[in-house]
Amino acid sequence: GEDLDSLSLKELQSLEHQLDAAIKSIRSRKNQAMFESISALQKKDKALQDHNNSLLKKV
């Protein structure tokens, strides 16, 4: 890493802004991936419930 002591206040604020933006982007992608995973699991759950109900009707 770069020595932060040599950076001006403006450069430090810019770096902080870049880090904040990167964190927001990462959190957004993580949340989107989690929502997609939840949706896929809900669809799988529904399909398994439907299959289970179908099997119960055959008994």
GROMACS .gro file of N, CA and C in nm:
model
  177
    1GLY      N    1   0.079  -0.118   0.000
    1GLY     CA    2   0.000   0.000   0.000
    1GLY      C    3   0.084   0.126   0.000
    2GLU      N    4   0.019   0.228  -0.043
    2GLU     CA    5   0.082   0.359  -0.049
    2GLU      C    6   0.085   0.422   0.090
    3ASP      N    7   0.188   0.503   0.116
    3ASP     CA    8   0.199   0.574   0.244
    3ASP      C    9   0.096   0.685   0.247
    4LEU      N   10  -0.004   0.674   0.334
    4LEU     CA   11  -0.113   0.771   0.338
    4LEU      C   12  -0.071   0.905   0.396
    5ASP      N   13   0.042   0.909   0.470
    5ASP     CA   14   0.089   1.035   0.529
    5ASP      C   15   0.122   1.138   0.422
    6SER      N   16   0.158   1.094   0.304
    6SER     CA   17   0.199   1.187   0.199
    6SER      C   18   0.079   1.244   0.121
    7LEU      N   19  -0.042   1.195   0.149
    7LEU     CA   20  -0.160   1.241   0.076
    7LEU      C   21  -0.219   1.366   0.141
    8SER      N   22  -0.272   1.454   0.058
    8SER     CA   23  -0.338   1.574   0.109
    8SER      C   24  -0.478   1.537   0.159
    9LEU      N   25  -0.540   1.631   0.229
    9LEU     CA   26  -0.675   1.609   0.279
    9LEU      C   27  -0.771   1.581   0.163
   10LYS      N   28  -0.757   1.656   0.055
   10LYS     CA   29  -0.844   1.638  -0.061
   10LYS      C   30  -0.825   1.499  -0.121
   11GLU      N   31  -0.701   1.453  -0.128
   11GLU     CA   32  -0.673   1.319  -0.183
   11GLU      C   33  -0.729   1.211  -0.091
   12LEU      N   34  -0.719   1.232   0.041
   12LEU     CA   35  -0.775   1.135   0.136
   12LEU      C   36  -0.927   1.130   0.125
   13GLN      N   37  -0.989   1.246   0.109
   13GLN     CA   38  -1.134   1.249   0.093
   13GLN      C   39  -1.177   1.181  -0.036
   14SER      N   40  -1.100   1.200  -0.141
   14SER     CA   41  -1.128   1.133  -0.267
   14SER      C   42  -1.115   0.982  -0.253
   15LEU      N   43  -1.012   0.939  -0.185
   15LEU     CA   44  -0.991   0.796  -0.161
   15LEU      C   45  -1.105   0.738  -0.078
   16GLU      N   46  -1.148   0.813   0.023
   16GLU     CA   47  -1.260   0.768   0.106
   16GLU      C   48  -1.387   0.754   0.021
   17HIS      N   49  -1.410   0.851  -0.066
   17HIS     CA   50  -1.527   0.846  -0.154
   17HIS      C   51  -1.522   0.724  -0.247
   18GLN      N   52  -1.404   0.697  -0.302
   18GLN     CA   53  -1.388   0.581  -0.390
   18GLN      C   54  -1.414   0.451  -0.314
   19LEU      N   55  -1.364   0.444  -0.191
   19LEU     CA   56  -1.386   0.324  -0.110
   19LEU      C   57  -1.534   0.306  -0.076
   20ASP      N   58  -1.600   0.417  -0.040
   20ASP     CA   59  -1.743   0.410  -0.010
   20ASP      C   60  -1.823   0.363  -0.132
   21ALA      N   61  -1.788   0.416  -0.249
   21ALA     CA   62  -1.858   0.377  -0.372
   21ALA      C   63  -1.835   0.228  -0.402
   22ALA      N   64  -1.713   0.182  -0.381
   22ALA     CA   65  -1.681   0.041  -0.406
   22ALA      C   66  -1.758  -0.050  -0.310
   23ILE      N   67  -1.766  -0.009  -0.183
   23ILE     CA   68  -1.839  -0.088  -0.083
   23ILE      C   69  -1.987  -0.095  -0.120
   24LYS      N   70  -2.045   0.018  -0.160
   24LYS     CA   71  -2.187   0.019  -0.200
   24LYS      C   72  -2.211  -0.073  -0.318
   25SER      N   73  -2.121  -0.071  -0.415
   25SER     CA   74  -2.134  -0.156  -0.532
   25SER      C   75  -2.127  -0.304  -0.494
   26ILE      N   76  -2.032  -0.337  -0.409
   26ILE     CA   77  -2.016  -0.476  -0.365
   26ILE      C   78  -2.139  -0.522  -0.288
   27ARG      N   79  -2.189  -0.438  -0.197
   27ARG     CA   80  -2.309  -0.474  -0.120
   27ARG      C   81  -2.429  -0.493  -0.212
   28SER      N   82  -2.440  -0.407  -0.311
   28SER     CA   83  -2.552  -0.418  -0.405
   28SER      C   84  -2.546  -0.550  -0.482
   29ARG      N   85  -2.427  -0.585  -0.530
   29ARG     CA   86  -2.412  -0.712  -0.603
   29ARG      C   87  -2.438  -0.831  -0.511
   30LYS      N   88  -2.391  -0.822  -0.387
   30LYS     CA   89  -2.413  -0.930  -0.291
   30LYS      C   90  -2.563  -0.947  -0.264
   31ASN      N   91  -2.633  -0.836  -0.242
   31ASN     CA   92  -2.776  -0.843  -0.217
   31ASN      C   93  -2.851  -0.901  -0.337
   32GLN      N   94  -2.813  -0.859  -0.457
   32GLN     CA   95  -2.878  -0.911  -0.578
   32GLN      C   96  -2.857  -1.062  -0.590
   33ALA      N   97  -2.736  -1.107  -0.562
   33ALA     CA   98  -2.707  -1.251  -0.568
   33ALA      C   99  -2.789  -1.326  -0.464
   34MET      N  100  -2.803  -1.268  -0.344
   34MET     CA  101  -2.883  -1.333  -0.240
   34MET      C  102  -3.030  -1.340  -0.279
   35PHE      N  103  -3.084  -1.232  -0.337
   35PHE     CA  104  -3.223  -1.232  -0.380
   35PHE      C  105  -3.247  -1.336  -0.489
   36GLU      N  106  -3.153  -1.347  -0.582
   36GLU     CA  107  -3.165  -1.447  -0.689
   36GLU      C  108  -3.160  -1.588  -0.632
   37SER      N  109  -3.073  -1.610  -0.534
   37SER     CA  110  -3.063  -1.740  -0.471
   37SER      C  111  -3.191  -1.774  -0.396
   38ILE      N  112  -3.245  -1.678  -0.323
   38ILE     CA  113  -3.370  -1.699  -0.251
   38ILE      C  114  -3.483  -1.732  -0.348
   39SER      N  115  -3.490  -1.660  -0.457
   39SER     CA  116  -3.594  -1.684  -0.557
   39SER      C  117  -3.583  -1.825  -0.615
   40ALA      N  118  -3.462  -1.866  -0.647
   40ALA     CA  119  -3.441  -2.001  -0.702
   40ALA      C  120  -3.481  -2.107  -0.600
   41LEU      N  121  -3.446  -2.085  -0.474
   41LEU     CA  122  -3.482  -2.182  -0.370
   41LEU      C  123  -3.633  -2.187  -0.347
   42GLN      N  124  -3.700  -2.072  -0.358
   42GLN     CA  125  -3.845  -2.071  -0.343
   42GLN      C  126  -3.912  -2.148  -0.456
   43LYS      N  127  -3.860  -2.134  -0.578
   43LYS     CA  128  -3.914  -2.209  -0.692
   43LYS      C  129  -3.892  -2.358  -0.673
   44LYS      N  130  -3.773  -2.395  -0.625
   44LYS     CA  131  -3.743  -2.536  -0.601
   44LYS      C  132  -3.834  -2.591  -0.491
   45ASP      N  133  -3.856  -2.513  -0.386
   45ASP     CA  134  -3.944  -2.555  -0.278
   45ASP      C  135  -4.086  -2.578  -0.330
   46LYS      N  136  -4.135  -2.487  -0.412
   46LYS     CA  137  -4.270  -2.501  -0.468
   46LYS      C  138  -4.280  -2.626  -0.554
   47ALA      N  139  -4.179  -2.651  -0.637
   47ALA     CA  140  -4.180  -2.770  -0.722
   47ALA      C  141  -4.179  -2.897  -0.638
   48LEU      N  142  -4.101  -2.898  -0.531
   48LEU     CA  143  -4.097  -3.016  -0.444
   48LEU      C  144  -4.229  -3.035  -0.370
   49GLN      N  145  -4.291  -2.926  -0.327
   49GLN     CA  146  -4.421  -2.937  -0.262
   49GLN      C  147  -4.526  -2.992  -0.359
   50ASP      N  148  -4.523  -2.941  -0.481
   50ASP     CA  149  -4.618  -2.991  -0.583
   50ASP      C  150  -4.596  -3.140  -0.610
   51HIS      N  151  -4.471  -3.179  -0.621
   51HIS     CA  152  -4.439  -3.320  -0.646
   51HIS      C  153  -4.484  -3.406  -0.528
   52ASN      N  154  -4.460  -3.357  -0.407
   52ASN     CA  155  -4.501  -3.430  -0.287
   52ASN      C  156  -4.653  -3.446  -0.282
   53ASN      N  157  -4.724  -3.339  -0.314
   53ASN     CA  158  -4.871  -3.347  -0.316
   53ASN      C  159  -4.919  -3.445  -0.422
   54SER      N  160  -4.853  -3.447  -0.536
   54SER     CA  161  -4.888  -3.540  -0.642
   54SER      C  162  -4.869  -3.684  -0.596
   55LEU      N  163  -4.758  -3.709  -0.527
   55LEU     CA  164  -4.732  -3.844  -0.476
   55LEU      C  165  -4.833  -3.884  -0.369
   56LEU      N  166  -4.871  -3.789  -0.284
   56LEU     CA  167  -4.969  -3.819  -0.179
   56LEU      C  168  -5.105  -3.858  -0.238
   57LYS      N  169  -5.141  -3.797  -0.350
   57LYS     CA  170  -5.268  -3.828  -0.415
   57LYS      C  171  -5.269  -3.969  -0.473
   58LYS      N  172  -5.151  -4.021  -0.504
   58LYS     CA  173  -5.141  -4.155  -0.562
   58LYS      C  174  -5.148  -4.265  -0.456
   59VAL      N  175  -5.131  -4.225  -0.331
   59VAL     CA  176  -5.130  -4.325  -0.223
   59VAL      C  177  -5.271  -4.359  -0.180
   0.00000   0.00000   0.00000
